Coordinates of C-alpha atoms and ligand atoms in Angstrom, one line a residue:
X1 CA 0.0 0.0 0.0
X2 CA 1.6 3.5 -0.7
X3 CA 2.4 5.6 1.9
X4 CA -0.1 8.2 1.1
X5 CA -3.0 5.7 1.3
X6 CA -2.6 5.0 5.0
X7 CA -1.8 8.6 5.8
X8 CA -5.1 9.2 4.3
X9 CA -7.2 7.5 6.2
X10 CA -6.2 9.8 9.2
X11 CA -6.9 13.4 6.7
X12 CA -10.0 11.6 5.5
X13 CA -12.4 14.2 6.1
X14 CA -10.1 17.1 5.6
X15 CA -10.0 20.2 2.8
X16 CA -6.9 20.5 1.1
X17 CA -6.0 24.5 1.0
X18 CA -3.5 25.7 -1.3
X19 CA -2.6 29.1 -1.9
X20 CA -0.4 29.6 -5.0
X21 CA 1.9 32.9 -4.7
X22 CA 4.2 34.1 -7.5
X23 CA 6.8 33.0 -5.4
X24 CA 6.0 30.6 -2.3
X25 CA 3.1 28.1 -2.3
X26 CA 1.4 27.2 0.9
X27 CA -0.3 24.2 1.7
X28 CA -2.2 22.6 4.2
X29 CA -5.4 20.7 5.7
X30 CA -8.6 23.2 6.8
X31 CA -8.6 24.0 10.6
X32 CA -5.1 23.4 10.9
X33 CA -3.5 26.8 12.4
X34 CA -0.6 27.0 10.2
X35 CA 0.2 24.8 6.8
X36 CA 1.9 21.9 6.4
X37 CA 4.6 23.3 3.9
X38 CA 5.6 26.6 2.0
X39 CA 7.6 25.7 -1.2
X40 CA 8.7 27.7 -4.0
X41 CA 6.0 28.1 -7.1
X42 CA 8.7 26.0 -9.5
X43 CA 9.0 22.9 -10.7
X44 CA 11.7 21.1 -12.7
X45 CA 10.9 21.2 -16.6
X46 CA 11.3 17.1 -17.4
X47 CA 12.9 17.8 -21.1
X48 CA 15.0 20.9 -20.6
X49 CA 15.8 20.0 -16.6
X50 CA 15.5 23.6 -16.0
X51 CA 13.8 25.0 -12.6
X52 CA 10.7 27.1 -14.0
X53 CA 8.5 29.3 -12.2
X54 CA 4.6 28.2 -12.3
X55 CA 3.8 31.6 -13.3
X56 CA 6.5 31.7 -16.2
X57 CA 4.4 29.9 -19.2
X58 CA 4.5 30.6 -22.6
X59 CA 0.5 29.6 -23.7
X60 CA -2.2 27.5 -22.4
X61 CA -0.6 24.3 -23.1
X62 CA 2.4 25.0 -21.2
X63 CA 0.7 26.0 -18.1
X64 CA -1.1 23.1 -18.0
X65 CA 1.8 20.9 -18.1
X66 CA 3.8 23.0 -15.3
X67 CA 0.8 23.1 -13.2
X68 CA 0.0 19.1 -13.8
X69 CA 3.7 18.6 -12.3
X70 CA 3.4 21.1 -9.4
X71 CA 0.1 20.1 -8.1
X72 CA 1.7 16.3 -8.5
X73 CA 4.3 17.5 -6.3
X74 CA 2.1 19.5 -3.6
X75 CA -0.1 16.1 -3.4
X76 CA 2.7 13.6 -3.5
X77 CA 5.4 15.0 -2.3
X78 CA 4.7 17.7 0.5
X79 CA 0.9 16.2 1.3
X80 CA 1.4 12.9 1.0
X81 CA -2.4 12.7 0.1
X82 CA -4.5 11.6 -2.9
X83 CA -6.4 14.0 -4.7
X84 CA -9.0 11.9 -5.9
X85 CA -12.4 12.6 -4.1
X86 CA -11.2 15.1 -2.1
X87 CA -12.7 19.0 -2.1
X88 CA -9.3 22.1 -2.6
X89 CA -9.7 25.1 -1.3
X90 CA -8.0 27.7 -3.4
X91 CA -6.9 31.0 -2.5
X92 CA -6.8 33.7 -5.5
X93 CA -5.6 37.0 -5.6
X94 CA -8.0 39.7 -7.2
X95 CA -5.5 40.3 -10.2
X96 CA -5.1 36.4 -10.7
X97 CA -5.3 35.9 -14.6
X98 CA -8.5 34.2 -16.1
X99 CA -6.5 31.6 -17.5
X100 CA -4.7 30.8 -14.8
X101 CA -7.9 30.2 -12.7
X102 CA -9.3 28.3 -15.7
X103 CA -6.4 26.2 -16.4
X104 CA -5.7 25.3 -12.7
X105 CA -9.4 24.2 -12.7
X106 CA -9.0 21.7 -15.3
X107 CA -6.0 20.2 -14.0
X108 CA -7.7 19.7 -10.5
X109 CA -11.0 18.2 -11.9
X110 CA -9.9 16.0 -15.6
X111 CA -6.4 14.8 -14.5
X112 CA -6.7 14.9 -10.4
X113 CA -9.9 14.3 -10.2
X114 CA -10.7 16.3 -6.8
X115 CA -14.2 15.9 -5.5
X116 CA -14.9 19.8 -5.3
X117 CA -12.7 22.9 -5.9
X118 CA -13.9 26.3 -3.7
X119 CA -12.0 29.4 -4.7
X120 CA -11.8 32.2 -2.2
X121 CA -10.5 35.9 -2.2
X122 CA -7.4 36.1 -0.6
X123 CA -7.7 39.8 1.1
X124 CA -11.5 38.6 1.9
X125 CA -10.0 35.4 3.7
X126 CA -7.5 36.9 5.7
X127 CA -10.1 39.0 7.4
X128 CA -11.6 35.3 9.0
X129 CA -8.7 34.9 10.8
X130 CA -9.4 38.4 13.0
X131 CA -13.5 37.5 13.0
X132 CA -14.0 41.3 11.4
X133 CA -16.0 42.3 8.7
X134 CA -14.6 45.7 8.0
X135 CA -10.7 46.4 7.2
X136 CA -8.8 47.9 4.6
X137 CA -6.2 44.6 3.3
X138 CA -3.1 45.4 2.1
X139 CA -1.3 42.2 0.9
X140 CA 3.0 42.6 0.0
X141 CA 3.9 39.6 -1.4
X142 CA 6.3 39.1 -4.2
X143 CA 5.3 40.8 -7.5
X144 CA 3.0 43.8 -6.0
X145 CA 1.2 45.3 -3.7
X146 CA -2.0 45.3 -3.6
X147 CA -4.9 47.5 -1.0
X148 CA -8.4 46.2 -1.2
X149 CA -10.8 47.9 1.8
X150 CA -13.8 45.6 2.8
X151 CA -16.8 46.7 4.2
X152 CA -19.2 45.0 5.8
X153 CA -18.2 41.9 4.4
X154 CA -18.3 43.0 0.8
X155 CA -14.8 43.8 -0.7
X156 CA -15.3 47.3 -2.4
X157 CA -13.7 46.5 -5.8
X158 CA -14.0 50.2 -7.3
X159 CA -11.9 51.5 -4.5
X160 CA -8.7 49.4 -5.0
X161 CA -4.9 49.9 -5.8
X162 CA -2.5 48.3 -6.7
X163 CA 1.6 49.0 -7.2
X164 CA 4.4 47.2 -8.4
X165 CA 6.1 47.3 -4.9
X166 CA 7.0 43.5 -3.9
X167 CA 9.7 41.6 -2.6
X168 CA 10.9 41.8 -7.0
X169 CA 11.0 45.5 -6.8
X170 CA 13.4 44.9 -3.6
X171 CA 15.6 42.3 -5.5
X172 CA 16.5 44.1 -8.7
X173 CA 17.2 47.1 -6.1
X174 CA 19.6 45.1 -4.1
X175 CA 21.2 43.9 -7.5
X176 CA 21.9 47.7 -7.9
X177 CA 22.9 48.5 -4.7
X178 CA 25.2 45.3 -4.2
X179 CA 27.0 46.1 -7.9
X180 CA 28.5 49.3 -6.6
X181 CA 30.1 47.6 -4.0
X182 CA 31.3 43.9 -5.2
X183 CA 32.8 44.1 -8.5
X184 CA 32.8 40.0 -9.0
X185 CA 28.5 40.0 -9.1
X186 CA 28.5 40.2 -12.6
X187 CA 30.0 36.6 -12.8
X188 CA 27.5 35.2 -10.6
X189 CA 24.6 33.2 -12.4
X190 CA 20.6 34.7 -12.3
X191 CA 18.8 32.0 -10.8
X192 CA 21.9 31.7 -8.1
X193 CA 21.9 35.4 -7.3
X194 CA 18.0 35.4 -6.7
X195 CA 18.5 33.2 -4.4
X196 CA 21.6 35.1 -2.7
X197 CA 19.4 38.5 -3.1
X198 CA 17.0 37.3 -1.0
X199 CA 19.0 35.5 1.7
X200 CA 20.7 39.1 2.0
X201 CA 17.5 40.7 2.5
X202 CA 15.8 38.6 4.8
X203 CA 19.0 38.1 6.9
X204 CA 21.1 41.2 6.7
X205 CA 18.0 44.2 6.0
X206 CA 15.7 45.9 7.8
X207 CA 13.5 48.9 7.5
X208 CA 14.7 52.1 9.3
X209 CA 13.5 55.4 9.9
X210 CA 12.9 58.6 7.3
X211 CA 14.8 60.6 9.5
X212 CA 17.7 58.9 9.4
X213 CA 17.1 57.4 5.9
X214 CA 17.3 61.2 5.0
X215 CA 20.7 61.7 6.7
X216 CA 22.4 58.7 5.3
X217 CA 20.7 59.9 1.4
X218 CA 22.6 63.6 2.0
X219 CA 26.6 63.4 1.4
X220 CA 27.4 66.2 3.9
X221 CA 25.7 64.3 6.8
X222 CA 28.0 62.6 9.0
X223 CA 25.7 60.4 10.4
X224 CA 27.4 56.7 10.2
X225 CA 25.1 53.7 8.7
X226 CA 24.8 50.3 10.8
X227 CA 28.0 48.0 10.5
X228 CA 28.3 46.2 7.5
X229 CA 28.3 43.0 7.4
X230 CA 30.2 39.9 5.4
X231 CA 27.9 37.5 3.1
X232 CA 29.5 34.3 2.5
X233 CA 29.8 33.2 -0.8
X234 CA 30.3 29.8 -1.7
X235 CA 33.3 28.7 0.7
X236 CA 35.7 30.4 -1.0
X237 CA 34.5 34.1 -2.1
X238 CA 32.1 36.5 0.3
X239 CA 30.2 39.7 -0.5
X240 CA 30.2 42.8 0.9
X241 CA 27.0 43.8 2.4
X242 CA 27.2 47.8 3.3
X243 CA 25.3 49.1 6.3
X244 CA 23.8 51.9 3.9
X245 CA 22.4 49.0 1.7
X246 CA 21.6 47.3 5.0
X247 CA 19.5 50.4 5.9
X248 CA 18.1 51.7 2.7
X249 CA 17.0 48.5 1.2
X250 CA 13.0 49.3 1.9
X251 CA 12.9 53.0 1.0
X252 CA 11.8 52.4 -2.3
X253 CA 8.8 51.7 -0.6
X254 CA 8.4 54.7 1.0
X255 CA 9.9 57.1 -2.1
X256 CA 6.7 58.9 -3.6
X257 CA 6.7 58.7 -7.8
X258 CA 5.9 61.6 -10.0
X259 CA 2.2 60.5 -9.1
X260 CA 2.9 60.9 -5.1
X261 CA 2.2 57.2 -5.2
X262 CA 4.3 54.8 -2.7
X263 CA 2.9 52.3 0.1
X264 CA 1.7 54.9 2.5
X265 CA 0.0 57.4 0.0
X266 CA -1.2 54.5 -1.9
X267 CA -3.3 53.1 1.5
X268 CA -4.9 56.5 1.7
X269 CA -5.9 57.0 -1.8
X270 CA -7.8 53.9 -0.9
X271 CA -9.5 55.3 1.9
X272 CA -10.6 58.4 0.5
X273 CA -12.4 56.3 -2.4
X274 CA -14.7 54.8 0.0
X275 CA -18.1 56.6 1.9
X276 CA -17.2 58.9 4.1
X277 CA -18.5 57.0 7.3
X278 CA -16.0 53.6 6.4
X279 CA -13.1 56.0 6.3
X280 CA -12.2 56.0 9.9
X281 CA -13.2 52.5 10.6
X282 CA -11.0 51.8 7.5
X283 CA -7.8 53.4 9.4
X284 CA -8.2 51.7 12.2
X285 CA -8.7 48.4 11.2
X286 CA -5.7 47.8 8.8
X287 CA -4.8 44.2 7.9
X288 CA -1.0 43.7 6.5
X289 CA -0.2 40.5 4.7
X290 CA 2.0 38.7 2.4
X291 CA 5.9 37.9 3.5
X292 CA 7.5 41.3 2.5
X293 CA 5.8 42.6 5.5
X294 CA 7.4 40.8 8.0
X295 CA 10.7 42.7 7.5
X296 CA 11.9 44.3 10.7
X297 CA 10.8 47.6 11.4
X298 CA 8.2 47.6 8.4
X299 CA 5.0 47.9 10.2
X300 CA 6.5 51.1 12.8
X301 CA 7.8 53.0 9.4
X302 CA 4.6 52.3 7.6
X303 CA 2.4 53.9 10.4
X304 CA 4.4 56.9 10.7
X305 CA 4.3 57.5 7.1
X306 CA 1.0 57.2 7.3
X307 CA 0.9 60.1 10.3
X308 CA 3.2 61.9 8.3
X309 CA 1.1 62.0 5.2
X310 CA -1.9 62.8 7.2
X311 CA -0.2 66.1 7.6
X312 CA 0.1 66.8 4.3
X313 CA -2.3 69.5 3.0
X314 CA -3.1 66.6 0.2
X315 CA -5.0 64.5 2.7
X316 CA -6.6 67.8 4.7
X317 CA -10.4 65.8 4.2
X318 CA -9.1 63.8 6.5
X319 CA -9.7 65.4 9.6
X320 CA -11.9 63.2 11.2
X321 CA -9.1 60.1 11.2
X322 CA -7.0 60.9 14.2
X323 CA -5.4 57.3 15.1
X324 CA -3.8 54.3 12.4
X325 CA -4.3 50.8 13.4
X326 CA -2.6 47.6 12.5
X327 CA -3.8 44.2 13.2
X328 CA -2.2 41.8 14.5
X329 CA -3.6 38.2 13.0
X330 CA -2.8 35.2 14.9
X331 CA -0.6 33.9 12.2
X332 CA 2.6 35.3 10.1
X333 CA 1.7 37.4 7.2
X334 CA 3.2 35.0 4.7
X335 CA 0.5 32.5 5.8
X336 CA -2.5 34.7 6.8
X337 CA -4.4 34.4 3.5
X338 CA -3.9 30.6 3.5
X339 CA -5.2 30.6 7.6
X340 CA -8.2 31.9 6.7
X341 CA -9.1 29.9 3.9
X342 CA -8.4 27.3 6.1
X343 CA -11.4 28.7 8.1
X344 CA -13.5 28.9 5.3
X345 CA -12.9 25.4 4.4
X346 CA -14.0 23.9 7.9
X347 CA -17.2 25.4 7.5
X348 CA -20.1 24.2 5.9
X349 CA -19.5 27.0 3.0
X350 CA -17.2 24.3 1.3
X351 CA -20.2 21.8 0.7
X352 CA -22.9 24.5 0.2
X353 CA -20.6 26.8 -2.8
X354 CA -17.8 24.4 -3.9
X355 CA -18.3 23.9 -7.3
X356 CA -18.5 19.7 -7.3
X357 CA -16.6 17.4 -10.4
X358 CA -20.0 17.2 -11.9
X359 CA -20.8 20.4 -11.9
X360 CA -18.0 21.3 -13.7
X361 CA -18.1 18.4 -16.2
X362 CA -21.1 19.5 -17.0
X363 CA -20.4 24.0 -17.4
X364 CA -17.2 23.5 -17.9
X365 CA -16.2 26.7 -16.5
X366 CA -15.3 28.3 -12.9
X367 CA -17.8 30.7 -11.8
X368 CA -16.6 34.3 -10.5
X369 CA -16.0 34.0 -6.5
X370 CA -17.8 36.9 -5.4
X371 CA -20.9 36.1 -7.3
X372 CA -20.9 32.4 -5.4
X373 CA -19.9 33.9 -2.1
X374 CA -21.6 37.2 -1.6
X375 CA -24.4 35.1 0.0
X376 CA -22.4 33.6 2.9
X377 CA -19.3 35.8 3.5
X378 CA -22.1 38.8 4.4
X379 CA -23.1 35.9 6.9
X380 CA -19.8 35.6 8.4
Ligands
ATP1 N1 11.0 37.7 7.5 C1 11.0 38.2 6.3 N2 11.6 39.4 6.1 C2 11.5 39.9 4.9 N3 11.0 39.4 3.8 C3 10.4 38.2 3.9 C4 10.4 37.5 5.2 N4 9.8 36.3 5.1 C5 9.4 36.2 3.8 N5 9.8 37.3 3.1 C6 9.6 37.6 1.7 O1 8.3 37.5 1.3 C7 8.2 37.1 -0.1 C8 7.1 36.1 -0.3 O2 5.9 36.6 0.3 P1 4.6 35.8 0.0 O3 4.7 34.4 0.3 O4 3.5 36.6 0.6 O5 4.5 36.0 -1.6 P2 3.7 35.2 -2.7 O6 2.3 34.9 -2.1 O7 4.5 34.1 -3.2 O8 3.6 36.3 -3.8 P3 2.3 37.1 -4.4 O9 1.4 37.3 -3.2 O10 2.8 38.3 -5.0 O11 1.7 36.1 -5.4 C9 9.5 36.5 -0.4 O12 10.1 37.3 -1.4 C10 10.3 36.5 0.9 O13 11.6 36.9 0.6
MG2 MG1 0.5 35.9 -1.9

C-alpha cells in the first residue's frame, strides 16, 4: 500500500487548502492553524531539466503541463495525500489571470480528479482569521502590492490599488545596490543570485527610519550607517554587504513617484475612495499581509508614514481620522491568506458553494467568486 493511502485514512475528512503565490506556495489541511509546507512556485521542466517558475508559461498548453507537475508534487510529495475525491480550497488573488484560474481548474477536476474545488478571495480570507468584517487589506507579497478595503463583508472592488512594490521590486534594487560595492557579481549566475538576493535581505536588511534614511541619502551628513556586514559566498568568495544598503533597502517603498504614489499614500488614496462613514473604521482596522511585511521595522515605518502624510495638506479631508491601526492576525503574514481559507474550508461553505466534479463536467467553467460567495461571507 503507498504511503499516502494509510496517511489518508487519518486526513480523510479534511479540505486541502493551497494558496499559490508568484513566489512561495502554501499548503495545508482546513482547521489546521498553520500549513503543512511553504515551497517555492517551480518545478523542474522534465525535457530541458531547467527549474521554471509556475507563473512563467508561454501559452495555455504549457501551463497546464507545469501546473500538472506542481500540483503532482504539492499532493505527492509535501501532502502525502491523494487528490481523488477530495474537495481544494484555493486561495486567489483579485488580479489572478482568467486563464490561470481556468487552467488550474482543469487540471484539479480531468487529471486529479478532486471531488470539489472552492475558490476564495485572498484579502477577503485573511479577514476570518481576526472575525472582522470591515478592514482595509493590504497584501505585499512578491510581485505587488496590492490594497483592497472591505466593508461589511463586501470587498469594495472600485476603490482598490495596486503597485508594483513586492519583494521583486526589492531584489532588482539590491542587485543595484550590491554592484557598486562587489565588483565579482556580474560573474554570478541569475537563478543563483535570486537566491543570494534574498537571503541578504531577509538576513542582513531591515526597514529604518525617514529621519535617518534622509541623513544617510545627503553626502554632507556625518551620520554613520549600521556595520556592514560579510555574506559568505560559496566557501571560497564573500560579499560585501554595506550598512547603507543594509538600511536603505525598503525606502523604495516609501519614495513617492511623479504620481505621489508609494505604500503609505497609496493606502490613503484607498480610503478616501470609500463613503465617508468607512473611512475611519477603515484606518483603524488595517490588515497587512504577504511575507514582505514581515521585514523588521516595516509595520512602525509604515504607520508613521501614514501620520506623516496625514499632515500633508493633500490628505486635509481627512480630519476626522486621528489614530492608524494595525492588526495583529494570529498567524505570520506570509501564511494569513492561506489561515483563513483554512477557516472557510472547515465550515459548511465548502459543501454549500464548492463547485463539485459534476458540476464542472457539466459548465465546464469556474464561476466568478464573489458572485458564489456574496451570499455567505455577508453571513460571516
Ligand atoms: N522575515 C521576512 N523578512 C523579509 N521578507 C520576507 C520575510 N519572510 C518572507 N519574506 C519575503 O516575502 C516574499 C514572499 O511573500 P509571499 O509568500 O506573501 O509572496 P507570494 O504569495 O508568493 O507572492 P504574491 O502574493 O505576489 O503572489 C519573499 O520574497 C520573501 O523573501
Ligand atoms: Mg500571496
Amino acid at each position: 500500500m503507498p504511503i499516502y493511502e494509510g496517511y489518508g485514512t487519518i486526513t480523510d475528512k479534511l479540505t486541502f487548502i493551497i494558496d499559490i503565490g508568484a513566489a512561495y506556495t502554501k499548503i495545508g489541511f482546513s482547521a489546521e492553524f498553520a500549513p503543512r509546507a511553504i515551497v517555492a512556485s517551480e518545478v523542474r521542466c522534465k525535457n530541458t531539466n531547467q527549474v521554471r517558475n509556475i507563473y512563467d508559461y508561454k501559452d495555455k498548453e504549457d501551463l497546464y503541463d507545469l501546473l500538472v507537475e506542481f500540483i503532482h508534487l504539492l499532493y505527492f510529495k509535501y501532502a502525502l495525500i491523494s487528490p481523488k475525491d477530495r474537495a481544494v480550497v484555493i486561495v486567489e488573488s483579485l488580479l489572478c489571470p482568467t486563464l490561470f484560474r481556468e487552467t488550474l481548474a482543469k487540471v484539479l477536476f480531468y487529471h486529479y480528479e478532486v471531488a470539489s474545488l472552492l475558490v476564495v478571495p485572498s484579502h477577503l480570507v485573511s479577514l476570518a482569521t481576526l472575525a472582522i468584517d470591515t478592514g482595509l487589506v493590504l497584501d505585499i507579497g512578491y510581485t505587488e502590492a496590492v490594497a483592497i478595503p472591505i466593508c461589511h463583508g463586501s470587498p469594495v472592488l472600485h476603490a482598490w490599488q495596486a503597485l508594483p512594490l513586492g519583494s521583486q521590486a526589492i531584489h532588482s534594487h539590491v542587485k543595484t545596490l550590491l554592484s557598486a560595492d562587489n565588483t565579482g557579481i556580474q560573474n554570478i549566475s541569475e537563478s543563483v543570485l535570486e537566491d543570494i538576493k534574498e537571503d541578504i535581505k531577509v538576513r542582513c536588511c531591515f526597514v529604518t527610519k525617514r529621519e535617518r534614511a534622509e541623513k544617510l541619502r545627503s553626502v554632507s551628513s556625518d551620520i554613520a550607517p549600521c556595520p556592514s556586514v560579510v555574506y559568505p559566498l560559496g566557501g571560497t568568495k564573500s560579499l560585501n554587504v554595506s550598512g547603507k544598503l543594509r538600511e536603505m533597502m525598503y525606502e523604495i517603498f516609501f519614495d513617492e513617484d511623479l504620481d505621489h504614489l508609494c505604500i503609505s499614500t497609496m493606502i490613503l488614496n484607498v480610503i478616501a475612495s470609500v463613503d465617508v462613514e468607512s473611512r475611519t473604521l477603515l484606518a483603524e482596522n488595517i490588515v497587512l499581509i504577504g511575507g514582505t511585511c514581515m521585514a523588521p521595522g516595516f509595520k512602525a515605518r509604515l504607520k508613521a508614514e501614514l501620520y506623516r502624510q496625514l499632515k500633508n495638506e493633500r490628505y486635509s479631508k481627512f480630519k476626522n481620522i486621528k489614530t492608524i491601526k494595525f492588526h495583529t492576525p494570529p498567524a505570520k503574514e506570509n501564511y494569513t491568506a492561506w489561515l483563513g481559507a483554512a477557516i472557510y474550508g472547515a465550515t459548511e461553505i465548502v459543501s454549500m458553494k464548492a463547485l463539485s466534479k459534476d458540476q464542472y463536467f457539466k459548465e465546464k467553467r469556474l464561476p466568478d467568486w464573489w458572485s458564489n460567495l456574496k451570499d455567505v461571507v455577508r453571513s460571516i
